[in-house]
Structure formats: C-alpha cells, structure tokens
PDB file of C-alpha atoms in Angstrom:
ATOM      1  CA  UNK A   1      62.763 -20.286 -62.538  1.00  0.00           C
ATOM      2  CA  UNK A   2      66.284 -19.020 -62.072  1.00  0.00           C
ATOM      3  CA  UNK A   3      65.303 -15.370 -61.658  1.00  0.00           C
ATOM      4  CA  UNK A   4      62.771 -16.026 -58.894  1.00  0.00           C
ATOM      5  CA  UNK A   5      64.716 -18.533 -56.811  1.00  0.00           C
ATOM      6  CA  UNK A   6      68.372 -17.926 -57.462  1.00  0.00           C
ATOM      7  CA  UNK A   7      69.943 -16.643 -54.294  1.00  0.00           C
ATOM      8  CA  UNK A   8      73.499 -15.383 -54.221  1.00  0.00           C
ATOM      9  CA  UNK A   9      75.441 -16.062 -51.065  1.00  0.00           C
ATOM     10  CA  UNK A  10      78.995 -14.729 -51.148  1.00  0.00           C
ATOM     11  CA  UNK A  11      79.028 -14.760 -54.945  1.00  0.00           C
ATOM     12  CA  UNK A  12      77.852 -18.354 -55.321  1.00  0.00           C
ATOM     13  CA  UNK A  13      74.733 -19.624 -57.039  1.00  0.00           C
ATOM     14  CA  UNK A  14      73.221 -23.007 -57.722  1.00  0.00           C
ATOM     15  CA  UNK A  15      71.804 -24.519 -60.863  1.00  0.00           C
ATOM     16  CA  UNK A  16      69.348 -27.377 -60.933  1.00  0.00           C
ATOM     17  CA  UNK A  17      69.340 -29.519 -64.044  1.00  0.00           C
ATOM     18  CA  UNK A  18      66.246 -31.615 -64.634  1.00  0.00           C
ATOM     19  CA  UNK A  19      66.191 -34.619 -66.929  1.00  0.00           C
ATOM     20  CA  UNK A  20      63.350 -36.902 -67.832  1.00  0.00           C
ATOM     21  CA  UNK A  21      62.535 -39.792 -70.122  1.00  0.00           C
ATOM     22  CA  UNK A  22      59.747 -37.801 -71.754  1.00  0.00           C
ATOM     23  CA  UNK A  23      58.425 -34.261 -71.827  1.00  0.00           C
ATOM     24  CA  UNK A  24      55.570 -35.260 -69.508  1.00  0.00           C
ATOM     25  CA  UNK A  25      57.958 -36.691 -66.908  1.00  0.00           C
ATOM     26  CA  UNK A  26      60.119 -33.585 -67.166  1.00  0.00           C
ATOM     27  CA  UNK A  27      57.109 -31.272 -66.753  1.00  0.00           C
ATOM     28  CA  UNK A  28      55.981 -33.233 -63.685  1.00  0.00           C
ATOM     29  CA  UNK A  29      59.482 -33.035 -62.181  1.00  0.00           C
ATOM     30  CA  UNK A  30      59.531 -29.289 -62.787  1.00  0.00           C
ATOM     31  CA  UNK A  31      56.120 -28.847 -61.111  1.00  0.00           C
ATOM     32  CA  UNK A  32      57.294 -30.860 -58.101  1.00  0.00           C
ATOM     33  CA  UNK A  33      60.488 -28.816 -57.872  1.00  0.00           C
ATOM     34  CA  UNK A  34      58.535 -25.552 -58.064  1.00  0.00           C
ATOM     35  CA  UNK A  35      56.205 -26.773 -55.305  1.00  0.00           C
ATOM     36  CA  UNK A  36      59.181 -27.625 -53.096  1.00  0.00           C
ATOM     37  CA  UNK A  37      60.836 -24.269 -53.795  1.00  0.00           C
ATOM     38  CA  UNK A  38      57.599 -22.407 -53.018  1.00  0.00           C
ATOM     39  CA  UNK A  39      57.196 -24.233 -49.702  1.00  0.00           C
ATOM     40  CA  UNK A  40      60.797 -23.424 -48.836  1.00  0.00           C
ATOM     41  CA  UNK A  41      60.309 -19.780 -49.788  1.00  0.00           C
ATOM     42  CA  UNK A  42      57.109 -19.549 -47.713  1.00  0.00           C
ATOM     43  CA  UNK A  43      58.793 -21.025 -44.646  1.00  0.00           C
ATOM     44  CA  UNK A  44      61.763 -18.670 -45.049  1.00  0.00           C
ATOM     45  CA  UNK A  45      59.456 -15.643 -45.357  1.00  0.00           C
ATOM     46  CA  UNK A  46      57.370 -16.674 -42.357  1.00  0.00           C
ATOM     47  CA  UNK A  47      58.722 -19.647 -40.387  1.00  0.00           C
ATOM     48  CA  UNK A  48      55.478 -20.255 -38.501  1.00  0.00           C
ATOM     49  CA  UNK A  49      53.872 -23.618 -39.221  1.00  0.00           C
ATOM     50  CA  UNK A  50      50.581 -25.227 -38.207  1.00  0.00           C
ATOM     51  CA  UNK A  51      49.651 -28.882 -37.856  1.00  0.00           C
ATOM     52  CA  UNK A  52      47.979 -30.357 -40.940  1.00  0.00           C
ATOM     53  CA  UNK A  53      45.461 -33.163 -41.265  1.00  0.00           C
ATOM     54  CA  UNK A  54      42.483 -30.819 -40.953  1.00  0.00           C
ATOM     55  CA  UNK A  55      43.277 -30.114 -37.293  1.00  0.00           C
ATOM     56  CA  UNK A  56      43.383 -26.329 -37.702  1.00  0.00           C
ATOM     57  CA  UNK A  57      40.127 -26.297 -39.647  1.00  0.00           C
ATOM     58  CA  UNK A  58      38.397 -28.465 -37.048  1.00  0.00           C
ATOM     59  CA  UNK A  59      39.713 -26.256 -34.229  1.00  0.00           C
ATOM     60  CA  UNK A  60      38.395 -23.146 -36.003  1.00  0.00           C
ATOM     61  CA  UNK A  61      35.073 -24.878 -36.628  1.00  0.00           C
ATOM     62  CA  UNK A  62      34.737 -25.832 -32.977  1.00  0.00           C
ATOM     63  CA  UNK A  63      35.586 -22.290 -31.839  1.00  0.00           C
ATOM     64  CA  UNK A  64      33.012 -20.769 -34.215  1.00  0.00           C
ATOM     65  CA  UNK A  65      30.336 -23.263 -33.091  1.00  0.00           C
ATOM     66  CA  UNK A  66      31.005 -22.319 -29.459  1.00  0.00           C
ATOM     67  CA  UNK A  67      30.680 -18.617 -30.307  1.00  0.00           C
ATOM     68  CA  UNK A  68      27.453 -19.300 -32.214  1.00  0.00           C
ATOM     69  CA  UNK A  69      25.925 -20.830 -29.067  1.00  0.00           C
ATOM     70  CA  UNK A  70      26.347 -17.482 -27.313  1.00  0.00           C
ATOM     71  CA  UNK A  71      24.152 -15.782 -29.929  1.00  0.00           C
ATOM     72  CA  UNK A  72      20.498 -16.266 -30.742  1.00  0.00           C
ATOM     73  CA  UNK A  73      18.366 -16.335 -33.831  1.00  0.00           C
ATOM     74  CA  UNK A  74      19.633 -15.232 -37.187  1.00  0.00           C
ATOM     75  CA  UNK A  75      22.842 -13.771 -35.708  1.00  0.00           C
ATOM     76  CA  UNK A  76      24.322 -17.247 -35.215  1.00  0.00           C
ATOM     77  CA  UNK A  77      23.765 -18.380 -38.827  1.00  0.00           C
ATOM     78  CA  UNK A  78      26.998 -16.916 -40.247  1.00  0.00           C
ATOM     79  CA  UNK A  79      29.025 -18.542 -37.465  1.00  0.00           C
ATOM     80  CA  UNK A  80      27.511 -21.973 -38.004  1.00  0.00           C
ATOM     81  CA  UNK A  81      27.788 -21.676 -41.790  1.00  0.00           C
ATOM     82  CA  UNK A  82      31.480 -20.813 -41.687  1.00  0.00           C
ATOM     83  CA  UNK A  83      32.064 -23.530 -39.068  1.00  0.00           C
ATOM     84  CA  UNK A  84      30.431 -26.085 -41.366  1.00  0.00           C
ATOM     85  CA  UNK A  85      32.521 -24.832 -44.281  1.00  0.00           C
ATOM     86  CA  UNK A  86      35.744 -25.374 -42.306  1.00  0.00           C
ATOM     87  CA  UNK A  87      34.777 -29.004 -41.779  1.00  0.00           C
ATOM     88  CA  UNK A  88      35.025 -29.629 -45.523  1.00  0.00           C
ATOM     89  CA  UNK A  89      38.807 -30.104 -45.272  1.00  0.00           C
ATOM     90  CA  UNK A  90      38.774 -32.898 -42.669  1.00  0.00           C
ATOM     91  CA  UNK A  91      35.761 -34.464 -44.403  1.00  0.00           C
ATOM     92  CA  UNK A  92      37.595 -34.508 -47.722  1.00  0.00           C
ATOM     93  CA  UNK A  93      40.686 -36.025 -46.087  1.00  0.00           C
ATOM     94  CA  UNK A  94      38.535 -38.759 -44.549  1.00  0.00           C
ATOM     95  CA  UNK A  95      36.846 -39.490 -47.881  1.00  0.00           C
ATOM     96  CA  UNK A  96      40.127 -39.562 -49.803  1.00  0.00           C
ATOM     97  CA  UNK A  97      41.706 -42.099 -47.465  1.00  0.00           C
ATOM     98  CA  UNK A  98      38.669 -44.388 -47.568  1.00  0.00           C
ATOM     99  CA  UNK A  99      37.647 -43.975 -43.931  1.00  0.00           C
ATOM    100  CA  UNK A 100      34.139 -43.960 -42.509  1.00  0.00           C
ATOM    101  CA  UNK A 101      33.619 -40.212 -42.877  1.00  0.00           C
ATOM    102  CA  UNK A 102      30.713 -39.747 -40.462  1.00  0.00           C
ATOM    103  CA  UNK A 103      32.337 -41.792 -37.679  1.00  0.00           C
ATOM    104  CA  UNK A 104      35.739 -40.123 -38.103  1.00  0.00           C
ATOM    105  CA  UNK A 105      34.347 -36.565 -38.140  1.00  0.00           C
ATOM    106  CA  UNK A 106      32.200 -37.300 -35.091  1.00  0.00           C
ATOM    107  CA  UNK A 107      35.261 -38.589 -33.225  1.00  0.00           C
ATOM    108  CA  UNK A 108      37.301 -35.577 -34.338  1.00  0.00           C
ATOM    109  CA  UNK A 109      34.596 -33.132 -33.169  1.00  0.00           C
ATOM    110  CA  UNK A 110      34.476 -34.894 -29.802  1.00  0.00           C
ATOM    111  CA  UNK A 111      38.268 -34.820 -29.512  1.00  0.00           C
ATOM    112  CA  UNK A 112      38.395 -31.065 -30.175  1.00  0.00           C
ATOM    113  CA  UNK A 113      35.536 -30.450 -27.727  1.00  0.00           C
ATOM    114  CA  UNK A 114      37.416 -32.069 -24.829  1.00  0.00           C
ATOM    115  CA  UNK A 115      40.068 -29.399 -24.451  1.00  0.00           C
ATOM    116  CA  UNK A 116      42.851 -27.263 -25.836  1.00  0.00           C
ATOM    117  CA  UNK A 117      45.410 -30.064 -25.510  1.00  0.00           C
ATOM    118  CA  UNK A 118      43.652 -31.850 -28.397  1.00  0.00           C
ATOM    119  CA  UNK A 119      43.782 -28.989 -30.910  1.00  0.00           C
ATOM    120  CA  UNK A 120      46.497 -30.714 -32.945  1.00  0.00           C
ATOM    121  CA  UNK A 121      44.415 -33.842 -33.506  1.00  0.00           C
ATOM    122  CA  UNK A 122      43.426 -34.433 -37.109  1.00  0.00           C
ATOM    123  CA  UNK A 123      43.156 -37.156 -39.716  1.00  0.00           C
ATOM    124  CA  UNK A 124      46.058 -39.384 -40.654  1.00  0.00           C
ATOM    125  CA  UNK A 125      45.587 -39.434 -44.412  1.00  0.00           C
ATOM    126  CA  UNK A 126      47.544 -42.658 -44.875  1.00  0.00           C
ATOM    127  CA  UNK A 127      45.753 -44.812 -42.289  1.00  0.00           C
ATOM    128  CA  UNK A 128      42.352 -43.117 -42.151  1.00  0.00           C
ATOM    129  CA  UNK A 129      42.365 -42.739 -38.366  1.00  0.00           C
ATOM    130  CA  UNK A 130      42.572 -39.892 -35.870  1.00  0.00           C
ATOM    131  CA  UNK A 131      46.074 -38.954 -34.829  1.00  0.00           C
ATOM    132  CA  UNK A 132      48.022 -36.231 -33.084  1.00  0.00           C
ATOM    133  CA  UNK A 133      49.303 -34.486 -36.187  1.00  0.00           C
ATOM    134  CA  UNK A 134      52.201 -32.915 -34.278  1.00  0.00           C
ATOM    135  CA  UNK A 135      53.435 -36.407 -33.430  1.00  0.00           C
ATOM    136  CA  UNK A 136      53.155 -37.408 -37.095  1.00  0.00           C
ATOM    137  CA  UNK A 137      55.190 -34.374 -38.124  1.00  0.00           C
ATOM    138  CA  UNK A 138      52.686 -33.107 -40.703  1.00  0.00           C
ATOM    139  CA  UNK A 139      53.029 -29.335 -40.906  1.00  0.00           C
ATOM    140  CA  UNK A 140      51.610 -26.624 -43.146  1.00  0.00           C
ATOM    141  CA  UNK A 141      53.052 -23.131 -43.565  1.00  0.00           C
ATOM    142  CA  UNK A 142      51.048 -20.522 -41.665  1.00  0.00           C
ATOM    143  CA  UNK A 143      51.278 -18.091 -44.574  1.00  0.00           C
ATOM    144  CA  UNK A 144      49.575 -20.581 -46.919  1.00  0.00           C
ATOM    145  CA  UNK A 145      46.826 -21.430 -44.427  1.00  0.00           C
ATOM    146  CA  UNK A 146      46.106 -17.759 -43.710  1.00  0.00           C
ATOM    147  CA  UNK A 147      45.961 -16.906 -47.414  1.00  0.00           C
ATOM    148  CA  UNK A 148      43.650 -19.842 -48.126  1.00  0.00           C
ATOM    149  CA  UNK A 149      41.198 -18.778 -45.428  1.00  0.00           C
ATOM    150  CA  UNK A 150      41.416 -15.125 -46.488  1.00  0.00           C
ATOM    151  CA  UNK A 151      40.704 -16.020 -50.129  1.00  0.00           C
ATOM    152  CA  UNK A 152      37.762 -18.259 -49.195  1.00  0.00           C
ATOM    153  CA  UNK A 153      36.144 -15.523 -47.094  1.00  0.00           C
ATOM    154  CA  UNK A 154      36.716 -12.878 -49.778  1.00  0.00           C
ATOM    155  CA  UNK A 155      35.144 -15.199 -52.369  1.00  0.00           C
ATOM    156  CA  UNK A 156      32.104 -15.783 -50.160  1.00  0.00           C
ATOM    157  CA  UNK A 157      31.697 -12.025 -49.625  1.00  0.00           C
ATOM    158  CA  UNK A 158      31.944 -11.427 -53.372  1.00  0.00           C
ATOM    159  CA  UNK A 159      29.242 -14.023 -54.042  1.00  0.00           C
ATOM    160  CA  UNK A 160      26.994 -12.409 -51.438  1.00  0.00           C
ATOM    161  CA  UNK A 161      27.506  -8.985 -53.034  1.00  0.00           C
ATOM    162  CA  UNK A 162      26.676 -10.352 -56.485  1.00  0.00           C
ATOM    163  CA  UNK A 163      23.586 -12.055 -55.041  1.00  0.00           C
ATOM    164  CA  UNK A 164      22.476  -8.758 -53.458  1.00  0.00           C
ATOM    165  CA  UNK A 165      22.944  -6.951 -56.768  1.00  0.00           C
ATOM    166  CA  UNK A 166      21.037  -9.587 -58.730  1.00  0.00           C
ATOM    167  CA  UNK A 167      18.193  -9.761 -56.223  1.00  0.00           C
ATOM    168  CA  UNK A 168      17.960  -5.948 -56.295  1.00  0.00           C
ATOM    169  CA  UNK A 169      17.765  -5.969 -60.102  1.00  0.00           C
ATOM    170  CA  UNK A 170      15.098  -8.670 -60.144  1.00  0.00           C
ATOM    171  CA  UNK A 171      12.958  -6.818 -57.579  1.00  0.00           C
ATOM    172  CA  UNK A 172      13.283  -3.576 -59.544  1.00  0.00           C
ATOM    173  CA  UNK A 173      12.452  -5.226 -62.883  1.00  0.00           C
ATOM    174  CA  UNK A 174       9.388  -7.137 -61.711  1.00  0.00           C
ATOM    175  CA  UNK A 175       7.550  -4.118 -60.368  1.00  0.00           C
ATOM    176  CA  UNK A 176       7.317  -5.226 -56.767  1.00  0.00           C
ATOM    177  CA  UNK A 177       7.437  -8.983 -57.009  1.00  0.00           C
ATOM    178  CA  UNK A 178       4.715 -11.454 -57.794  1.00  0.00           C
ATOM    179  CA  UNK A 179       6.611 -13.328 -60.509  1.00  0.00           C
ATOM    180  CA  UNK A 180       4.364 -13.519 -63.562  1.00  0.00           C
ATOM    181  CA  UNK A 181       2.467 -10.384 -62.640  1.00  0.00           C
ATOM    182  CA  UNK A 182      -1.227  -9.678 -62.264  1.00  0.00           C
ATOM    183  CA  UNK A 183      -3.561 -11.107 -64.803  1.00  0.00           C
ATOM    184  CA  UNK A 184      -1.249 -13.913 -65.885  1.00  0.00           C
ATOM    185  CA  UNK A 185      -3.191 -16.685 -67.539  1.00  0.00           C
ATOM    186  CA  UNK A 186      -6.331 -14.547 -68.015  1.00  0.00           C
ATOM    187  CA  UNK A 187      -7.752 -13.861 -71.432  1.00  0.00           C
TER     188      UNK A 187
END
C-alpha cells in the first residue's frame, strides 16, 4: 500500500496503522481503506464528478432512445439495446432498496423525458424514491463512470466478434446449413 499511495510533501509522509479484533475485521478495514484511497486518487487525477443514483445511466438511456426514434428498421436496434442495458443500473438500485421497480423506473423515465433540468434525478437508495441526486450529494467520479461504460461496450463487442467467429465456423462445418444434413433418419 505504502508504495502506491505514499505522497511526500516537503519531506513529510504519513503512515496508517490498522488494527482489528480478528484477521477478517482487519482485512475488511484494509479493503475499505483501499477503496477510499482509490476514490481520492481518482478525484485528484480527474476532479470531474457526476451525480449517482442511476441518473447518468437513465439520461444516457433516454438520449439513445430519442436517437433511435430518428432511425428506422434494423438500424435502431443497437441504440435501443444499449439504452435498455443502461437501465439495468437504476433497476438494480430500485430492487436493492425494496421499491416497486416498475413504478419507479416508469417515473424516472418520465422525469428524464420532461427536460434537461431533470437529468440529475435518480433513485435514492436509502428511501427507494426518486430524488434530485445533486441535492442528496451523491457523486461518482467521472473517470470511474467512463471506464465502466468503456469496459461494458468493449465486452459487448468482444462477445459479438466471438459469436461471428463461431457462427462462421458452424456454417463452414455443416456444409451450407440444414442441421442434421440430407437423408437424416432414412435407412
């Protein structure tokens, strides 16, 4: 830990001593400390923050749905699929806090559809209601949010490439499709 997070300012350094009643408690304290140090590091590297509570994901979902309406046919499918995928975060928050998921997501979609002034509205994870997340003071580092979205899209692209490869192999191996082949079941 010391090597990654020790910062010398005018020849001074700090040491953090952790104590715990058991090894499990100590390990949990260390994990929590590392999480806090990583958040601090991320905010120092890039001080931009975004509101939490699924508000960013719902705003992105709404924007993608609006863009999908401008397209027709199969061209809009990727937009709607990614928009639906972004809604997983607010849906999970609603489920975890015991709220009525369908009602809450419907209200959140409507809130985001009414205008740009409602982009910071999300789910209050403690009460299970809609709230202006900026007013609650729930923030997420931009760098973490951007990396999460980037990783999710790269993973989806990788799965699509693997699917293309596997479907190409299966078409090549079957001799033009047809599954069991001609004459199956005949004797």
